[in-house]
Short mmCIF file of C-alpha atoms in Angstrom, two decimals:
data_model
loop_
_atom_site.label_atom_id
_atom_site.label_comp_id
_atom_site.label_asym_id
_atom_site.label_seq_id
_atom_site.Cartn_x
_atom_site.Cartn_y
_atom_site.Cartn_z
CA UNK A 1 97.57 90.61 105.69
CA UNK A 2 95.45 90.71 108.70
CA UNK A 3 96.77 92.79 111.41
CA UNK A 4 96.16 92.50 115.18
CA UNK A 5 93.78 94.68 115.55
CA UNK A 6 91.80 93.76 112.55
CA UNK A 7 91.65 89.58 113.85
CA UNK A 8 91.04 91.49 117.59
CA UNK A 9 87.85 93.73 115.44
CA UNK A 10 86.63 90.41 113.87
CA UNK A 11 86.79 87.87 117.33
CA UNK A 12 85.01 90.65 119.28
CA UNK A 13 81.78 90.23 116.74
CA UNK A 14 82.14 86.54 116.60
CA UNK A 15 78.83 85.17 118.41
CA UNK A 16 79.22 83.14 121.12
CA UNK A 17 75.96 81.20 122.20
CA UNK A 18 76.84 78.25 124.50
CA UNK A 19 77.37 79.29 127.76
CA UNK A 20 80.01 76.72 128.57
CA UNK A 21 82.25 78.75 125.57
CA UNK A 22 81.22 82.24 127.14
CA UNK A 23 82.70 81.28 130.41
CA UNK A 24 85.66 80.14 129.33
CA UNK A 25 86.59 83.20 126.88
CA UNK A 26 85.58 86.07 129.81
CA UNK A 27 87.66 83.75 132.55
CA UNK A 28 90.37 83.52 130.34
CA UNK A 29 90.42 87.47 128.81
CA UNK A 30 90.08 88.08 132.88
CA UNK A 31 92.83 85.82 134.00
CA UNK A 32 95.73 87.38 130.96
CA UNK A 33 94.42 91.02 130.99
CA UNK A 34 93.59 91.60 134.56
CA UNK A 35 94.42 90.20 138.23
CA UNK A 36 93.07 90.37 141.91
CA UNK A 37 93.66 93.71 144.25
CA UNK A 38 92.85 94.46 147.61
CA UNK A 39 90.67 97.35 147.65
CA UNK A 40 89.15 98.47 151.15
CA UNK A 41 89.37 95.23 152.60
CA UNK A 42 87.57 94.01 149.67
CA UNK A 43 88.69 91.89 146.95
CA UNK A 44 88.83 93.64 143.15
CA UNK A 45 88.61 92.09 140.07
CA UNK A 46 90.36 94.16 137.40
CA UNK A 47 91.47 93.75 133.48
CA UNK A 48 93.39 96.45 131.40
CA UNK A 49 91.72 96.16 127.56
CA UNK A 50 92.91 97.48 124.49
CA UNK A 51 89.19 98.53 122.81
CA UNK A 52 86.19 99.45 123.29
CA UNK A 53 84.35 96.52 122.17
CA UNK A 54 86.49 94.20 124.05
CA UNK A 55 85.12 95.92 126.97
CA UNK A 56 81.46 96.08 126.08
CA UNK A 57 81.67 91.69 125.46
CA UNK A 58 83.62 91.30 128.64
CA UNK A 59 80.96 93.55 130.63
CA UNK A 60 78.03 91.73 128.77
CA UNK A 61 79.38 88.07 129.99
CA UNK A 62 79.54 89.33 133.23
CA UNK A 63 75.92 90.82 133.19
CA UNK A 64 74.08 87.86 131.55
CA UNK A 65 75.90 85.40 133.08
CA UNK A 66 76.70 86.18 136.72
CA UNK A 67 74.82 89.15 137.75
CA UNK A 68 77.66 91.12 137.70
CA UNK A 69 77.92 94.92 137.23
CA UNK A 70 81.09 96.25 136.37
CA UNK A 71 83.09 99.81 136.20
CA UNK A 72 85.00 100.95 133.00
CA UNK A 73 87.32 103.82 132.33
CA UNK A 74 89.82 104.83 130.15
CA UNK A 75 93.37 104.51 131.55
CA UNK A 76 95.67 107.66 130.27
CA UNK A 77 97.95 107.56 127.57
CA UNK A 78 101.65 105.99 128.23
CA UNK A 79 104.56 107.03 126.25
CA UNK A 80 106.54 104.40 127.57
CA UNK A 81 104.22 101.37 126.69
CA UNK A 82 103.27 101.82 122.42
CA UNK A 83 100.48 99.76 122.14
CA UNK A 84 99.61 99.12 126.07
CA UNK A 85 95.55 98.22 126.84
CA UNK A 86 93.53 101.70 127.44
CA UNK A 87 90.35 100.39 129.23
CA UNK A 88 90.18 99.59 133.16
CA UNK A 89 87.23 96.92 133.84
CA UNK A 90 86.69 96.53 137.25
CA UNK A 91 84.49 94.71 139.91
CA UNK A 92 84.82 95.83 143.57
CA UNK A 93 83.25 92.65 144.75
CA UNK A 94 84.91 90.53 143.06
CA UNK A 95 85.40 87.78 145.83
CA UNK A 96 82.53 85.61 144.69
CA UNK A 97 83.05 86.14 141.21
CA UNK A 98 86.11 85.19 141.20
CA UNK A 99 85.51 81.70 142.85
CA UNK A 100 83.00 81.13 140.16
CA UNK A 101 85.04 81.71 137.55
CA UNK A 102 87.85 79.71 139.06
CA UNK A 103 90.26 82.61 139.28
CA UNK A 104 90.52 81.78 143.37
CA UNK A 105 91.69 79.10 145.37
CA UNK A 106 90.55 77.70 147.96
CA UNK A 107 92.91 79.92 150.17
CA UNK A 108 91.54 82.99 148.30
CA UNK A 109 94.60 83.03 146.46
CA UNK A 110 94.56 84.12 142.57
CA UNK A 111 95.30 80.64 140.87
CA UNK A 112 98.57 80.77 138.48
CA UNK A 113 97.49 78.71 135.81
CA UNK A 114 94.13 78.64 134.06
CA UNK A 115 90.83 77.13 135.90
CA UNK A 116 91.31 73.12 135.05
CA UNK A 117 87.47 72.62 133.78
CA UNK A 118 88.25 74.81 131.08
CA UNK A 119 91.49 73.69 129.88
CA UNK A 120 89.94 69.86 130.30
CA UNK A 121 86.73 71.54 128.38
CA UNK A 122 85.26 70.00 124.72
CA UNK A 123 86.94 71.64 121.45
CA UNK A 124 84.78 74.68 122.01
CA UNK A 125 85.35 75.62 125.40
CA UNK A 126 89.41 75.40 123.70
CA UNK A 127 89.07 77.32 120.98
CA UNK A 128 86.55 80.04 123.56
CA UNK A 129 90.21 79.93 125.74
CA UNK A 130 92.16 81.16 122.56
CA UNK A 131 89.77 83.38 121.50
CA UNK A 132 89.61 85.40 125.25
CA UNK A 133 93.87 84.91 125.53
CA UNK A 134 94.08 86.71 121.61
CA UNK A 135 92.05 89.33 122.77
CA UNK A 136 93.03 89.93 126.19
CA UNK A 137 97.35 89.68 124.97
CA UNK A 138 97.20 88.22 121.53
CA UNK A 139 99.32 89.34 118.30
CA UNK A 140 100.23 88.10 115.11
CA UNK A 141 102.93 89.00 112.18
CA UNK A 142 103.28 88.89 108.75
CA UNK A 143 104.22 85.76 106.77
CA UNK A 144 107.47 85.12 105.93
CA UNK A 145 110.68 84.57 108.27
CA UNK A 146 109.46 86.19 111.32
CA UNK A 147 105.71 84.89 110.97
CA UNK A 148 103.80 84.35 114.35
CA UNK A 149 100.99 84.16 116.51
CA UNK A 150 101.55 85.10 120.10
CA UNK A 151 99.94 85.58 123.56
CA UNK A 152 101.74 86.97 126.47
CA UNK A 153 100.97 85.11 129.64
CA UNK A 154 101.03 86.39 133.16
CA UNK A 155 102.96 83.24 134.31
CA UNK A 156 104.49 79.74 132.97
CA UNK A 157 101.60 78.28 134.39
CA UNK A 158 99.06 80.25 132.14
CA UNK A 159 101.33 79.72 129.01
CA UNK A 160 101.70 75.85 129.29
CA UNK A 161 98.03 76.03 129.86
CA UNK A 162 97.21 77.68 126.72
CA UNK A 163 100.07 75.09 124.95
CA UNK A 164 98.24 72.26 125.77
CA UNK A 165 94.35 74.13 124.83
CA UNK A 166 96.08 74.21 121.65
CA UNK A 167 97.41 70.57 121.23
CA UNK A 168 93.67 69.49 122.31
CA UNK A 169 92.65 71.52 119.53
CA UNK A 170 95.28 69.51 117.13
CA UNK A 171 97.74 72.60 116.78
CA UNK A 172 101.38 72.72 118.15
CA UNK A 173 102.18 76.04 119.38
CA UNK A 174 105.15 76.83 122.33
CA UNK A 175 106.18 78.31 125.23
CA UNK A 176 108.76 80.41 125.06
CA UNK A 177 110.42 82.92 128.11
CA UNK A 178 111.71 85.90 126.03
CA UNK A 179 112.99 89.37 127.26
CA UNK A 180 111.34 88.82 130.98
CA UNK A 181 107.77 87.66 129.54
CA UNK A 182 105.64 84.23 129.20
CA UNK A 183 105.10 83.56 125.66
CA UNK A 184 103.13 80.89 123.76
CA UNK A 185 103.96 81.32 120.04
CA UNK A 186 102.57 79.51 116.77
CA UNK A 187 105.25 79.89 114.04
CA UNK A 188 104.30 77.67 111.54
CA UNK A 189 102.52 79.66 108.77
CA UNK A 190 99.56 76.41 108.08
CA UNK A 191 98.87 75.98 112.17
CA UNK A 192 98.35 80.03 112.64
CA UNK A 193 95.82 79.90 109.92
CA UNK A 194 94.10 76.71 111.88
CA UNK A 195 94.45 79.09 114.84
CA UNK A 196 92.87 81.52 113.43
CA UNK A 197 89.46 79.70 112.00
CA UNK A 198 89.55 77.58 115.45
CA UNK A 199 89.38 81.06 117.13
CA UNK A 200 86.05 82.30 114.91
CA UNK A 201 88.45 84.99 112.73
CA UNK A 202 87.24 83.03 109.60
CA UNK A 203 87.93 86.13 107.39
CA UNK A 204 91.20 86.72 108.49
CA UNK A 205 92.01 83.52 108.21
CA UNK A 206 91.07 83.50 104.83
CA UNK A 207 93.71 86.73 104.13
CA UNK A 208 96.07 84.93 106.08
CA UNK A 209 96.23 81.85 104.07
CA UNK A 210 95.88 83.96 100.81
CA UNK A 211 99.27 86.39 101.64
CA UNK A 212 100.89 83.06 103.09
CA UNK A 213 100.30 80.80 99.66
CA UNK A 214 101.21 83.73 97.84
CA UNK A 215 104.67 84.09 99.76
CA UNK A 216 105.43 80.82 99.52
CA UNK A 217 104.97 80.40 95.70
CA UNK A 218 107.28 84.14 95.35
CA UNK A 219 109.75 81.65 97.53
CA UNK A 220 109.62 78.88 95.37
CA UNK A 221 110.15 81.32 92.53
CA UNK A 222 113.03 82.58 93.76
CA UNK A 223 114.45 79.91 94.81
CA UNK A 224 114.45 78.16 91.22
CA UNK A 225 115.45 81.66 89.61
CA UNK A 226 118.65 81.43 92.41
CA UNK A 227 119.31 77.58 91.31
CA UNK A 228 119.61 78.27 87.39
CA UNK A 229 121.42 81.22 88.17
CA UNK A 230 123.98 78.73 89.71
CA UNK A 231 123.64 76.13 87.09
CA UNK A 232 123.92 78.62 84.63
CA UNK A 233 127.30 80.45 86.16
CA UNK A 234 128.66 76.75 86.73
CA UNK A 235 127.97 75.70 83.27
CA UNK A 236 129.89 79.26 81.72
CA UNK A 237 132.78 78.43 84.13
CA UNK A 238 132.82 75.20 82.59
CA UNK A 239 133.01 76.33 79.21
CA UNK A 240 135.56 78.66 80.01
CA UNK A 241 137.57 75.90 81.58
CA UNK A 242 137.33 73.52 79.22
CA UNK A 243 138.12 76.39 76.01
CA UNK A 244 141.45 76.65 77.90
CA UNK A 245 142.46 73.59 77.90
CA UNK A 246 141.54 72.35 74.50
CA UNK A 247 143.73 75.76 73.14
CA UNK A 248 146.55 74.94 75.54
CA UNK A 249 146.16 70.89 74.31
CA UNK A 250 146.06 71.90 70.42
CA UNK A 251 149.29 73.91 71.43
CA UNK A 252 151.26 71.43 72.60
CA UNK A 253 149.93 69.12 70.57
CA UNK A 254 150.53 71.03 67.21
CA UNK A 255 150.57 69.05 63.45
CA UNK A 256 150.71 65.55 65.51
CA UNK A 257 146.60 65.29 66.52
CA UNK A 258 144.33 62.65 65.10
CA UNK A 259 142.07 64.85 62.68
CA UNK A 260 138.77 64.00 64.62
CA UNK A 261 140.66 64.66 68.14
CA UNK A 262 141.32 68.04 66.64
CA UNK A 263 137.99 68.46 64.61
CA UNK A 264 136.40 68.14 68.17
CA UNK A 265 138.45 70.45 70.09
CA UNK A 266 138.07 73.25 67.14
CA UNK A 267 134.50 73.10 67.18
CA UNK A 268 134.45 73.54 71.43
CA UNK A 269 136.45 76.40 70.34
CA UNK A 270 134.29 77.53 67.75
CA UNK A 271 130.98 77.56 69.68
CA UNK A 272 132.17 78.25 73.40
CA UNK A 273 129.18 78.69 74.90
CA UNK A 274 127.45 75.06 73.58
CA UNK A 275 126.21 72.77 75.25
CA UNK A 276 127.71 69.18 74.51
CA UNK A 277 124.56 68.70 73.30
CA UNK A 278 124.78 71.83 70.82
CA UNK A 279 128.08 70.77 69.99
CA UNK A 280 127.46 67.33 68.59
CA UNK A 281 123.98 68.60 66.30
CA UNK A 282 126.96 71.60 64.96
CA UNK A 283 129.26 68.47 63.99
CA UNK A 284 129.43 67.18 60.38
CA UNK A 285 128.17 64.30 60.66
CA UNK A 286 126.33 64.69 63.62
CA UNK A 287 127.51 63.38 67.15
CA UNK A 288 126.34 62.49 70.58
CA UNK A 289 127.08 64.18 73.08
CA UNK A 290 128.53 61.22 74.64
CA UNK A 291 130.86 61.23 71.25
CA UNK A 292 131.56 64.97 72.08
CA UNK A 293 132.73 64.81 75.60
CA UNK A 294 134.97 61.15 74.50
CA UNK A 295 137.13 62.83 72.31
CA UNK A 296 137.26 66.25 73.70
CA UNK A 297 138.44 63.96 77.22
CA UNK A 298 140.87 62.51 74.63
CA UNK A 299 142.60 65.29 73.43
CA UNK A 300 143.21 66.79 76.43
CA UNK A 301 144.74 63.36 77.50
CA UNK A 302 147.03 63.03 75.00
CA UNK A 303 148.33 66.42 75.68
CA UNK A 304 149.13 66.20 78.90
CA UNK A 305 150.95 63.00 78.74
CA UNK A 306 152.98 64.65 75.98
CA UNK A 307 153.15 67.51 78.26
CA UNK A 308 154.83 64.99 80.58
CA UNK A 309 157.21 63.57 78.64
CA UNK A 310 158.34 66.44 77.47
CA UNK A 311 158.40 68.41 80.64
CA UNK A 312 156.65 71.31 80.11
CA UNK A 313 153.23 72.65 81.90
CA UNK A 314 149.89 70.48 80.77
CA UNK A 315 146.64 71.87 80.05
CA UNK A 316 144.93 72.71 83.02
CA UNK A 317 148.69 75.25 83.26
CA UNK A 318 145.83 77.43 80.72
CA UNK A 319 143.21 77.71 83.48
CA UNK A 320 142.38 80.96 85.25
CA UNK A 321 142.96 81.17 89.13
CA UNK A 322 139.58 81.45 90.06
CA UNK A 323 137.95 78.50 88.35
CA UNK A 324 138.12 75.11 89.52
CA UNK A 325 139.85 72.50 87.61
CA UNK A 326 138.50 70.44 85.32
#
């Protein structure tokens, strides 16, 4: 099973060659990890990553394609947040940056969505926006009941954005508010491994689709184990049933029973756990099942109209409490 950090190890090495696709993976990883401060009268740029190498790709893109020289530090170590980015990327002049990567407004305001050229971008440039979102706030879970892919957003705005990269792409994923945060979540097992490949985490995806099939074949397994298991406990109630009444029928019944009325309800009796089936290749001559279950239905007919008549408990008097009647 692939685990965060492992699909985070393999998108980080994924080449990237078309600048159009690394623009919109550092924008994005910028917009979800980081946000605009104030610094001595002087606009910041800043993103909180969780590796190393996430920071050496973001401060790459920003070399080779604006110009840009960045700071990076490590952040310390939080108790409180398990699992909370420990890298500080930072531009001090980060004004003019930020208007080229559409992070700004026109009234220098940080924008609350994602820049519309990217999310309006060719399948690339989509898949370059996942890829940037995973590492910047991505996660994903095992398969099986709780499986997922996840991003936390910033704000709505970001998370529908990222929804409808997705649906471009062809794969339905949600937005979802949960405990305070912006979510967009892929459940479905097939449409996280899509999400995956789309992304560039071909090997993971591969793992992912291996653990999944095998889950879902266990499932299947288990699931037809659990329905025989029924059919067989339904089928031994049966039998149980239907013993009970053909003893209670031959009881009230006693000398006065056709001989192959009674030659079928002695051989139910003889070989309780038979099928009808089983029952009719035991008979001398052989029966049908069909034959079986007539005169079996017979017997038990005729002794509970005699039961009737005479006033005294029929056969299904015989059953125990907890089976149904038959």
């Amino acid at each position: 099973m692939p685990s965060t950090v492992e699909v985070k190890s393999e998108l980080v090495r994924f080449p990237v060659q078309r600048t159009g696709e690394r623009i919109a993976e550092v924008a994005t990883i910028l917009r979800l990890a980081g946000g605009l401060h104030t610094i001595s009268g002087r606009i910041a740029l800043e993103a909180e990553l969780h590796t190393p190498q996430i920071v050496q790709r973001v401060r790459k893109d920003l070399a080779e394609l604006y110009g840009v020289r960045s700071e990076a530090k490590q952040l310390p170590p939080t108790a409180t947040r398990p699992g909370a980015p420990q890298f500080l990327v930072r531009v001090l002049d980060g004004e003019t940056l930020a208007r080229q990567l559409g992070l700004l407004d026109q009234r220098r305001r940080q924008i609350r969505g994602l820049p519309n050229r990217l999310t309006t971008g060719a399948q690339p440039e989509l898949a370059a926006i996942w890829r940037g979102a995973f590492l910047a706030r991505g996660g994903i879970t095992a398969p099986g009941r709780s499986a997922g892919l996840e991003i936390i957003c910033p704000s709505n705005e970001v998370a529908m954005a990222l929804v409808g990269a997705a649906g471009r792409i062809g794969i339905e994923s949600k937005s979802r508010e949960i405990r305070g945060q912006n979510k967009v979540l892929i459940r479905d097992g097939e449409a996280i491994g899509e999400m995956l490949g789309a992304m560039g985490a071909v090997e993971s995806r591969a793992s992912w689709d291996e653990l999944r099939k095998a889950r879902e074949t266990r499932a299947t397994a288990n699931r037809l184990v659990n329905f025989d298991d029924a059919n067989l406990r339904r089928s031994a109630e049966a039998s149980v049933a239907a013993c009970a009444r053909v003893e209670r029928a031959l009881e009230i019944l006693g000398d006065e029973i056709p001989d192959h009325l009674r030659y079928a309800g002695e051989l139910r009796l003889r070989h309780r756990e038979a099928s009808l089936d089983d029952l009719g290749a035991r008979a001398d001559p052989v029966l049908t099942k069909d034959a079986v279950a007539g005169r079996i239905r017979r017997l038990l007919a005729m002794a509970d109209k005699e039961a009737e008549t005479r006033g005294i408990p029929g056969t299904e008097s015989s059953l125990p409490d907890d089976l149904s009647r038959l």
